Short mmCIF file of C-alpha atoms in Angstrom, two decimals:
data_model
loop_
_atom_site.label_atom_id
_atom_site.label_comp_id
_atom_site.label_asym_id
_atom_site.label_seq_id
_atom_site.Cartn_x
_atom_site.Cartn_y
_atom_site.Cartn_z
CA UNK A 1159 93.98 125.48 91.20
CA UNK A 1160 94.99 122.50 89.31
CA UNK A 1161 95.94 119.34 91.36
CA UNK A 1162 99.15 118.05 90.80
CA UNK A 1163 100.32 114.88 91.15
CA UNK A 1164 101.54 113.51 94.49
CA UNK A 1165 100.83 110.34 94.63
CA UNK A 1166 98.75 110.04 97.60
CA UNK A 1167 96.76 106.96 98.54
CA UNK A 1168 94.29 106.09 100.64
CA UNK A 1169 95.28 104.18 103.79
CA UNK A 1170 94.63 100.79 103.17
CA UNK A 1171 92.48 98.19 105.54
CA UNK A 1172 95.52 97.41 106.72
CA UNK A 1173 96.40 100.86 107.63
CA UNK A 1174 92.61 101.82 108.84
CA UNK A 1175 92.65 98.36 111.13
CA UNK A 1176 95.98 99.16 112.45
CA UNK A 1177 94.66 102.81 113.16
CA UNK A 1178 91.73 102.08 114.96
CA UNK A 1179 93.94 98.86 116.92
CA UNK A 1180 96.82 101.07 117.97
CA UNK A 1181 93.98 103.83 119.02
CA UNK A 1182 92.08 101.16 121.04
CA UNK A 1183 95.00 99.98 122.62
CA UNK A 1184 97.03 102.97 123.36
CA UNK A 1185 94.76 105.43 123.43
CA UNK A 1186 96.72 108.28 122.37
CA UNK A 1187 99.30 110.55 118.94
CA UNK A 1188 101.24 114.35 116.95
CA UNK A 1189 102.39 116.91 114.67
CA UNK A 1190 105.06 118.73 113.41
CA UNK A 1191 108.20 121.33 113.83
CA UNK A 1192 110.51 122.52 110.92
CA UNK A 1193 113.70 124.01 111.11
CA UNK A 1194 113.34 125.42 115.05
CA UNK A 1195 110.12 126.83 113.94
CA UNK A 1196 106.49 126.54 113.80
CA UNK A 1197 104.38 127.21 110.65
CA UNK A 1198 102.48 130.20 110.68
CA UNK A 1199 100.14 128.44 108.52
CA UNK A 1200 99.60 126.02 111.33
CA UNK A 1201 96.06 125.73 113.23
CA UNK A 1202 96.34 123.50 116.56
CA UNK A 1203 92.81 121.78 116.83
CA UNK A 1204 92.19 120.51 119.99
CA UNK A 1205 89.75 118.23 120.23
CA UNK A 1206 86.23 118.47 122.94
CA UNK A 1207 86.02 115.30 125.29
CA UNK A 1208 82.28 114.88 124.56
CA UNK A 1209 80.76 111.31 124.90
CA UNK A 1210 79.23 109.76 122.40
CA UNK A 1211 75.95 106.88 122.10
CA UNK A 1212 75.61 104.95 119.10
CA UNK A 1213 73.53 105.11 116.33
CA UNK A 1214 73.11 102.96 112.97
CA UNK A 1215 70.27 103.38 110.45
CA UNK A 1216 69.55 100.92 108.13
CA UNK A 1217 67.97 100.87 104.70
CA UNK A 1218 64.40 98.50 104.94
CA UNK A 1219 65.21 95.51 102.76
CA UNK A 1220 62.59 95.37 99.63
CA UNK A 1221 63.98 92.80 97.52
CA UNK A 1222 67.65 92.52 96.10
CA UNK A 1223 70.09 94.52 98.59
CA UNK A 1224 71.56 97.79 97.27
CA UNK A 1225 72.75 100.74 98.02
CA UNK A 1226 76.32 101.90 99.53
CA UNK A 1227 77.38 100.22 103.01
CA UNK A 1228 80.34 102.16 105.97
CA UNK A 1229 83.15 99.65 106.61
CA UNK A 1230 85.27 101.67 108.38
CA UNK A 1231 85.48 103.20 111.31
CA UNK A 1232 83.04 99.93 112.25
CA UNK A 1233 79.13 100.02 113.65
CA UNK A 1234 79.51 102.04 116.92
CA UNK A 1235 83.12 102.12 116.98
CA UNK A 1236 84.80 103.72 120.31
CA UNK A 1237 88.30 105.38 120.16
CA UNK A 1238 88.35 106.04 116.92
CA UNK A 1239 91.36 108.21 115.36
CA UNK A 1240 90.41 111.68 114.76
CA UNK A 1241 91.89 111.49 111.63
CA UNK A 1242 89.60 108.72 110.32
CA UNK A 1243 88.56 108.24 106.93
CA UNK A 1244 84.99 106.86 105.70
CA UNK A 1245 85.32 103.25 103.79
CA UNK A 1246 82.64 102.05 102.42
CA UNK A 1247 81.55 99.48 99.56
CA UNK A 1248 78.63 99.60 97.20
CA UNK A 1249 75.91 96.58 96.01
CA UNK A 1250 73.70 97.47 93.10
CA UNK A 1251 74.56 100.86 93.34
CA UNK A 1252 76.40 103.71 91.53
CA UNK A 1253 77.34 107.49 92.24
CA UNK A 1254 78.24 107.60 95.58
CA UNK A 1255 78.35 110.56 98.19
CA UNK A 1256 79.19 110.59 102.08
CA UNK A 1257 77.68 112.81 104.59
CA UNK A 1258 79.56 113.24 108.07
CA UNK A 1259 77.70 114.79 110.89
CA UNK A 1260 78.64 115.53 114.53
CA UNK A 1261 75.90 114.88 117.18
CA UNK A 1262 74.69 117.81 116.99
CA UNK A 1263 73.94 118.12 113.38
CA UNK A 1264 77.05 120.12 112.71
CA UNK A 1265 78.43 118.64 109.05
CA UNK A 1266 81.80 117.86 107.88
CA UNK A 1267 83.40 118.57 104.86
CA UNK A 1268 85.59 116.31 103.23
CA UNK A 1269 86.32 114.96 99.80
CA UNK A 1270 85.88 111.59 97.81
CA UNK A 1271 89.22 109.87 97.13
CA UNK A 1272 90.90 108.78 94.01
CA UNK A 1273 89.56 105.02 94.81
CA UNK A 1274 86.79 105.73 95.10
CA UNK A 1275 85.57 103.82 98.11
CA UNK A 1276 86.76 105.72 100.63
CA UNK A 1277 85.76 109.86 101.86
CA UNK A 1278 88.28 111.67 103.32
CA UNK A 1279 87.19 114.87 106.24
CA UNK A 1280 89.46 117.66 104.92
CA UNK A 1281 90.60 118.23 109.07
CA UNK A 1282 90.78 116.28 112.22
CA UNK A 1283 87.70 115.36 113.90
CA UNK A 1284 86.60 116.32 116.95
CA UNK A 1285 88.35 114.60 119.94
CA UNK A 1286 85.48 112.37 122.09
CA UNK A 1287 82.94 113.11 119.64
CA UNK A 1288 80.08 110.97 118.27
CA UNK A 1289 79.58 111.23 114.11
CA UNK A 1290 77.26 109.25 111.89
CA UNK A 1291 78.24 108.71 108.34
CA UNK A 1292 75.87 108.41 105.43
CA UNK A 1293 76.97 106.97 102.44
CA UNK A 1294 73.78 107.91 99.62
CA UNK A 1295 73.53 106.16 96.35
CA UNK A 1296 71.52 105.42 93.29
CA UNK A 1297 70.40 102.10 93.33
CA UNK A 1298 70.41 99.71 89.76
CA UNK A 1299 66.75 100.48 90.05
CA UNK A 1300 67.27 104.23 89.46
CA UNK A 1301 65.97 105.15 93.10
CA UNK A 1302 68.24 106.96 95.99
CA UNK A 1303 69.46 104.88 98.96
CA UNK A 1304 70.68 106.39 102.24
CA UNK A 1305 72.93 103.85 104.68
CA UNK A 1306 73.65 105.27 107.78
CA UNK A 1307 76.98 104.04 110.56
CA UNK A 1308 77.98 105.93 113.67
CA UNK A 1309 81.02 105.69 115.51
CA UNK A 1310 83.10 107.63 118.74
CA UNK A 1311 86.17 109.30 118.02
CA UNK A 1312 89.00 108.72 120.84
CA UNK A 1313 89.57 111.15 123.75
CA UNK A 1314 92.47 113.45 123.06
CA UNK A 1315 95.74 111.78 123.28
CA UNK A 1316 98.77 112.71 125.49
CA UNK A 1317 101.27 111.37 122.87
CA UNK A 1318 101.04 113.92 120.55
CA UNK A 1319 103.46 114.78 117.38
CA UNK A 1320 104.24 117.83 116.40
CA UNK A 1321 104.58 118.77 112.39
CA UNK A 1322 105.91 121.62 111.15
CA UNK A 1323 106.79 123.45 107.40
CA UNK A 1324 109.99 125.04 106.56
CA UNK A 1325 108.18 127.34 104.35
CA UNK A 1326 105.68 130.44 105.98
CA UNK A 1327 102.33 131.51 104.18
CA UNK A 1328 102.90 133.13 101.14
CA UNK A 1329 107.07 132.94 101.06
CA UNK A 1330 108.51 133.73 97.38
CA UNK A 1331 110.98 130.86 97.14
CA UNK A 1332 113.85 129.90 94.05
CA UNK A 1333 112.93 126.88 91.44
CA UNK A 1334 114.49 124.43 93.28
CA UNK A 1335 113.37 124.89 96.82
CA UNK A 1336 111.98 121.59 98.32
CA UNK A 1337 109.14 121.13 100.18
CA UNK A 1338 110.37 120.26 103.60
CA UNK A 1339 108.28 119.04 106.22
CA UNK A 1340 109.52 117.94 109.79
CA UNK A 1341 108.26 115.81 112.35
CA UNK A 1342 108.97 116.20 116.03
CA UNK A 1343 109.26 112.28 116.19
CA UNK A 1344 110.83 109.89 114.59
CA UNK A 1345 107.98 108.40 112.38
CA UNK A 1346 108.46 104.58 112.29
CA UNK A 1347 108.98 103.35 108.54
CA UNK A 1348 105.86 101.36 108.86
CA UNK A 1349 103.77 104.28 109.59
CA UNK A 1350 105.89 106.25 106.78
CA UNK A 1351 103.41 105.01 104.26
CA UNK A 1352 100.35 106.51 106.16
CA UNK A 1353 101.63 109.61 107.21
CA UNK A 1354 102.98 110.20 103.60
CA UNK A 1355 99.55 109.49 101.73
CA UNK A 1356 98.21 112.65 104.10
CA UNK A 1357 100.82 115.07 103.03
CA UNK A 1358 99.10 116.73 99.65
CA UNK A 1359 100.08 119.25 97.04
CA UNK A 1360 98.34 121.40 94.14
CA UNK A 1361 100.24 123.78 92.00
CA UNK A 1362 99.27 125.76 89.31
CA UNK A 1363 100.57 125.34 86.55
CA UNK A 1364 99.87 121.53 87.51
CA UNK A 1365 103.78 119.66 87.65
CA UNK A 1366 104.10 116.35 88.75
CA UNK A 1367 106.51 115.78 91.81
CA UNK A 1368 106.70 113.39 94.90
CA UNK A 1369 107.74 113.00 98.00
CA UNK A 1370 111.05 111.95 99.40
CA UNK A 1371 112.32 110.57 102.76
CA UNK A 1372 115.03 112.37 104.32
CA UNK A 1373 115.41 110.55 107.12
CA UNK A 1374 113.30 109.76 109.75
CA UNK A 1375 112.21 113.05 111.03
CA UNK A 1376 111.97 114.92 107.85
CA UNK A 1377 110.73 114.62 104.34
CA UNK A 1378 110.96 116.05 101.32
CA UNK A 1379 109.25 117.39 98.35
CA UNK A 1380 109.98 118.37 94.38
CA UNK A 1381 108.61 117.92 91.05
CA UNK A 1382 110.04 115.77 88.23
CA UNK A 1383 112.08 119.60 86.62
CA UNK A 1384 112.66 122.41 88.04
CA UNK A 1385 109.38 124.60 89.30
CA UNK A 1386 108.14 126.72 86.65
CA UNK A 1387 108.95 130.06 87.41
CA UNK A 1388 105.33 131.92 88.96
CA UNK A 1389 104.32 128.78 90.18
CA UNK A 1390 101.75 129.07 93.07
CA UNK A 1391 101.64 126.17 95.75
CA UNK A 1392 99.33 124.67 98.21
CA UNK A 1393 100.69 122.33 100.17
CA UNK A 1394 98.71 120.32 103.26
CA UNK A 1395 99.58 117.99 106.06
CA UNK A 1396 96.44 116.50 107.21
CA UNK A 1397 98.23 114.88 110.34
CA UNK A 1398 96.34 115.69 113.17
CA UNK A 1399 95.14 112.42 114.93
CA UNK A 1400 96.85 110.35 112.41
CA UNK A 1401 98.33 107.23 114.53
CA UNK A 1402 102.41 107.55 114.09
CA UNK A 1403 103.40 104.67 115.74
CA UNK A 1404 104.29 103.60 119.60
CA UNK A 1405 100.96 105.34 120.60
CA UNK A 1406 101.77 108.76 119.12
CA UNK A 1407 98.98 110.67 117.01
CA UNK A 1408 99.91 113.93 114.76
CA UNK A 1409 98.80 116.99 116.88
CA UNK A 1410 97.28 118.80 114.11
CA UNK A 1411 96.82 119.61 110.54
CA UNK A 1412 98.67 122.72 108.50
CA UNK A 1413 98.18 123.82 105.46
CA UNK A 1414 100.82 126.83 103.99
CA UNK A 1415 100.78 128.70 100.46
CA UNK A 1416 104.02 130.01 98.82
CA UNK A 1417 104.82 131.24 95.16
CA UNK A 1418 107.78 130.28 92.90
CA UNK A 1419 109.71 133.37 92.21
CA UNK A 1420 112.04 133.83 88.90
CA UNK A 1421 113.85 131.12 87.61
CA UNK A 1422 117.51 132.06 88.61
CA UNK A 1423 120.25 129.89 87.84
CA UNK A 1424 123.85 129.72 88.63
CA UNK A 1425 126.59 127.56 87.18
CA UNK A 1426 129.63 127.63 87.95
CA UNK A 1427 133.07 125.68 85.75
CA UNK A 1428 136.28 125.49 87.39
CA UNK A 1429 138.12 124.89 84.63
CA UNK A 1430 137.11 127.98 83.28
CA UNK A 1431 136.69 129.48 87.06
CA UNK A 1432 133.59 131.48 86.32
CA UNK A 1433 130.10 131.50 87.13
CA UNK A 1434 127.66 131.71 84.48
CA UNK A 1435 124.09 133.54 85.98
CA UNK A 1436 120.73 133.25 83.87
CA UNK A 1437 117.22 134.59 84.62
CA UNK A 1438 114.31 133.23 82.83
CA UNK A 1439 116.78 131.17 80.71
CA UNK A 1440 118.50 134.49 79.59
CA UNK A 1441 122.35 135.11 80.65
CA UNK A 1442 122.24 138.24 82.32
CA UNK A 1443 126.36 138.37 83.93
CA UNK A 1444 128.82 136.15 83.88
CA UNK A 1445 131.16 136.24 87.19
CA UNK A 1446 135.24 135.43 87.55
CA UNK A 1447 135.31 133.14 90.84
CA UNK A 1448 137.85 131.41 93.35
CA UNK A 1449 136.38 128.01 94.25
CA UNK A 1450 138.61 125.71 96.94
CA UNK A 1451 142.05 125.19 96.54
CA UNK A 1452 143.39 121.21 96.39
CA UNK A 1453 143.50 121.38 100.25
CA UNK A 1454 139.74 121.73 100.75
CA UNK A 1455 138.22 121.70 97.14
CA UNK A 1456 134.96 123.12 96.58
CA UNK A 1457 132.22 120.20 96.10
CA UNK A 1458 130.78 119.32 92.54
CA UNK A 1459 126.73 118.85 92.42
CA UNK A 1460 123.64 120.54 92.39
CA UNK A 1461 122.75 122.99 95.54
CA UNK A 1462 120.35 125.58 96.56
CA UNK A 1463 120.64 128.47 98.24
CA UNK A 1464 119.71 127.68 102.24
CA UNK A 1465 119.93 130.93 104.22
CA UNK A 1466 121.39 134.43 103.30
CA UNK A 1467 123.66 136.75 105.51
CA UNK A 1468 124.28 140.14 104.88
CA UNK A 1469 127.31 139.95 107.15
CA UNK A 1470 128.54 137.13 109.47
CA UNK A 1471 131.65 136.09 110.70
CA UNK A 1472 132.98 132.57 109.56
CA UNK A 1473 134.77 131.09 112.50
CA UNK A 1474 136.74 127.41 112.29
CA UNK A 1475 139.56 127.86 115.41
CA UNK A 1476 138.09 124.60 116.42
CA UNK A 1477 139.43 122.51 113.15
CA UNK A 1478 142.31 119.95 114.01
CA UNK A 1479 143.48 121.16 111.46
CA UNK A 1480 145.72 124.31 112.73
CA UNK A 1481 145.88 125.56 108.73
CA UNK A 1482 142.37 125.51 108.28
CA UNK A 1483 141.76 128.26 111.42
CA UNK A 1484 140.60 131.19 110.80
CA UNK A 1485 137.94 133.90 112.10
CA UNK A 1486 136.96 135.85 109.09
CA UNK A 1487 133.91 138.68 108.85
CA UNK A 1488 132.06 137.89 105.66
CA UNK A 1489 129.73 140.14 103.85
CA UNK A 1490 127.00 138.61 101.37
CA UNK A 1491 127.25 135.15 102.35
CA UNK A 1492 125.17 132.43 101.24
CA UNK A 1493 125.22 128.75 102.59
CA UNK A 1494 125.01 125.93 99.94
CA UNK A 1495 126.01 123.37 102.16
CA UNK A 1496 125.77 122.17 106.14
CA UNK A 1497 129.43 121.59 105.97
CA UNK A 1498 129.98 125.19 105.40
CA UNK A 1499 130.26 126.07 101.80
CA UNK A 1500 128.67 129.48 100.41
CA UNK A 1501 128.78 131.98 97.97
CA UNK A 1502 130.37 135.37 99.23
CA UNK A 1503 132.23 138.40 98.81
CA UNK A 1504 136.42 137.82 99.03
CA UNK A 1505 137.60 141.25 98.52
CA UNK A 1506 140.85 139.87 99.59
CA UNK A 1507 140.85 137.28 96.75
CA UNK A 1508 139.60 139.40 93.45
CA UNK A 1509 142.92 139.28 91.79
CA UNK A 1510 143.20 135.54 92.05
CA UNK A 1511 139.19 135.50 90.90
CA UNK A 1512 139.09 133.85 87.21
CA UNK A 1513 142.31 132.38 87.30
CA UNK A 1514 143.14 130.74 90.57
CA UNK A 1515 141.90 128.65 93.54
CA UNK A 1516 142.52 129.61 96.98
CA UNK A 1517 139.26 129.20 99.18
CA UNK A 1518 138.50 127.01 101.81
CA UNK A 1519 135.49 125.33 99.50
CA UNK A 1520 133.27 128.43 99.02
CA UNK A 1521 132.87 130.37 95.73
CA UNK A 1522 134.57 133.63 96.33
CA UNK A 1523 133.48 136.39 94.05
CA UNK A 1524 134.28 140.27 93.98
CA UNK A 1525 132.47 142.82 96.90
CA UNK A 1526 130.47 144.11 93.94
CA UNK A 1527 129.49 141.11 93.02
CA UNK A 1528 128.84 139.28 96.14
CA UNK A 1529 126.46 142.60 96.77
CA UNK A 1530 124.37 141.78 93.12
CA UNK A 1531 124.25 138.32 93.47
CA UNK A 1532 122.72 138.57 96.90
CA UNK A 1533 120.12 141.38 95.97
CA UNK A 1534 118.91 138.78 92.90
CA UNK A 1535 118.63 135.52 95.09
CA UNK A 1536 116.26 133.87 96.61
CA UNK A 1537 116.09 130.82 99.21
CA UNK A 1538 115.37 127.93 96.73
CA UNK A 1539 117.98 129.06 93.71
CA UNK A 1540 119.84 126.50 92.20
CA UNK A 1541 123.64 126.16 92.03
CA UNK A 1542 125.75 123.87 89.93
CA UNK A 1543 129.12 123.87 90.02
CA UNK A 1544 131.08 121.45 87.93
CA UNK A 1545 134.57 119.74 87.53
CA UNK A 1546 136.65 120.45 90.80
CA UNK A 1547 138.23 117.49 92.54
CA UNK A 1548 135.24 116.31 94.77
CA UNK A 1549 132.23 115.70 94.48
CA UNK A 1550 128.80 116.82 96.37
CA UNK A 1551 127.90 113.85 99.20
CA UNK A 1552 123.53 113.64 99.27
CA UNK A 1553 121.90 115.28 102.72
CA UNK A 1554 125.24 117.93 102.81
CA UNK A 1555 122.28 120.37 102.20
CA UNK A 1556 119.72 120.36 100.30
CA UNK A 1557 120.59 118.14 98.05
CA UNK A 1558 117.33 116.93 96.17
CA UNK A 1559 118.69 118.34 92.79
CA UNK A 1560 121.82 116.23 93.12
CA UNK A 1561 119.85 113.04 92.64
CA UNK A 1562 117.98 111.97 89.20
CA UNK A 1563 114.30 111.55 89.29
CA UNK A 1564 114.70 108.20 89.15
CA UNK A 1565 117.19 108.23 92.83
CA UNK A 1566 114.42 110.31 93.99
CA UNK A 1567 111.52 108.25 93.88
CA UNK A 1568 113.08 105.88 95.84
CA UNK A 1569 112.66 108.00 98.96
CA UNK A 1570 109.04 107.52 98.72
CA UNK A 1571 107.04 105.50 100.96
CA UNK A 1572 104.44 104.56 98.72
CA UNK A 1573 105.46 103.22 95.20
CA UNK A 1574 105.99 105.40 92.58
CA UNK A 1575 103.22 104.73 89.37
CA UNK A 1576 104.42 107.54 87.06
#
């Protein structure tokens, strides 16, 4: 699986000394929930309150020093986040690998990162757990050197953070379905940086993309275009016992693979008051609609589909408003918008379909076609609808698609170096 590009990082000193101080001082952290629901993809890993000694092995010095050297976590380090990486710096050395192994021999995998000075476990360590890490080399005189550092990860913390994926394992999702992640927490923007340059994701065919801050609880992924449509994606959230500020820690990691479905498009004009549909860049039907009338005009902008309902009941006797209640049944309905716009079938409206507004901001089609449309979507398809009297306000939704790349990549915690 290629790796795309998602502009992760590895935590700086800064970020590594701030780990191991809020650790040492508070002594406990979380992970994550998404949409009133856990992941399925999501493994809790609790961590074993075993004590650790110490432990350091040093190279015997025969002339010049060289070889590769652990500077972070420090020489017998106590309290140590579980989610620690392995920093280390090389003298008069080249071709670097780490080794991580529990006390009891048990090794760790992990992966070298794109600095190339740091190694990165691929979960959370053990909770009150001893590890030494061995950083091997080839020295400039062509031999191998071996530097060994132990350290104690922290007892398992209290203040945990829960983190959690919209998305379940192996969902078929539209071309323009985000990533969304959630956090339990508020994550504190100085932490944002951190917890970002953990969150990973690989797709194949290989698009770039990046992540986007929501708001405080909940951020977002997309790629530069649309997805291509068959895409498969791996996404990760290596969170768990990653310090998130105020003496939280992520609870746990969670990984989750979905596929990009069909590309499935739908425009929609009001001055021409129809909706255009293509599949795979092919028109395949084009639709008469009813978008809002003047008094509560449909928005203009760039949606996704959110949820589907077969049949619902749309229910406003609580507007102010005394002309805008009503308690409607609905078949077919499809929410573009928190503030209540959808796609749906308006039997009572096809003879004003094509030629004349009269909604309260949805797009009304036929029965017929409210019933095809909602057989071909998917959670994830995009939605544009163009030229009515206001337009789409970012966060009424999904809105990722409204904003250009370059709005987008402003939402990032870590600077963008595309």
């Amino acid at each position: 699986m290629a790796a795309m590009r998602s502009h992760r990082r590895t935590p700086s000193r800064k970020s590594a000394w701030r780990a191991l101080s809020a650790a040492a001082l508070a002594g406990t952290l979380a992970l994550l929930t998404a949409c009133g629901s856990d992941s399925p993809a999501a493994s809790w890993n609790d961590g074993k309150n075993e004590g650790g000694g110490q432990q350091q092995q040093q190279q015997e010095d025969s002339g010049p020093k060289q070889g590769g050297t652990v500077t972070s976590p420090a020489a017998d380090a106590k309290d140590v986040p579980a989610s620690t990486p392995i920093a280390f710096t090389l003298e008069n050395a080249s071709n670097p690998t780490v080794e991580l192994k529990s006390a009891s021999g048990e090794s760790v995998k992990g992966a070298m990162q794109e600095d190339g000075k740091s190694w990165l476990p691929e979960g959370a360590l053990d909770y009150g757990t001893k590890y030494t890490a061995t950083v091997n080399a080839t020295g400039a005189d062509g031999k191998p050197t071996s530097n060994s550092s132990s350290f104690t990860t922290m007892a398992k913390p209290s203040k945990v953070v829960r983190v959690s994926s919209f998305l379940g394992e192996n969902q078929v999702v539209g071309v323009g379905m985000p990533i969304i992640v959630q956090f339990g927490r508020a994550v504190p923007k100085d932490y944002r940086d951190d917890v970002q340059a953990r969150l990973s994701v690989q797709s194949t065919p290989e698009q770039e993309g990046i992540w986007h801050w929501i708001s405080p609880t909940e951020v977002h992924y997309r790629p530069k275009t649309y997805w291509q449509s068959g895409t498969k994606i791996s996404y990760k959230m290596q969170t768990g016992g990653l310090p998130m500020g105020d003496g939280y820690y992520g609870r746990a990691d969670v990984s989750v693979e979905i596929k990009i479905g069909p590309s499935f498009i739908m425009t929609v004009d009001n001055k021409t008051k129809k909706m255009t549909v293509t599949k795979d860049g092919k028109v395949i039907k084009t639709i008469p609609v009813s978008l809002g009338k003047p008094s509560t005009p449909s928005s203009s902008g760039t949606m996704v589909v959110i949820e589907k309902q077969r049949k619902t009941v749309f229910d406003t006797m609580d507007d102010p408003n005394p002309a805008n209640r009503y308690r409607t049944p609905i078949d077919f309905a499809q929410r573009l918008t928190w503030s209540g716009q959808f796609i749906h079938a308006a039997p009572w409206s096809e003879g004003k379909q094509g030629r004349v507004n009269v909604s309260h901001g949805c797009v009304n089609v036929s029965e017929a076609m409210g019933g095809w449309l909602f057989g071909q979507t998917r959670i994830g398809d995009v939605i544009t609808v163009k030229n009515t009297e206001e337009k789409l306000e970012n966060g009424n939704g999904w809105t990722d698609w409204n904003m250009s790349w370059d709005q987008y990549v402003k939402g990032s915690a870590i600077p963008y170096n595309g």
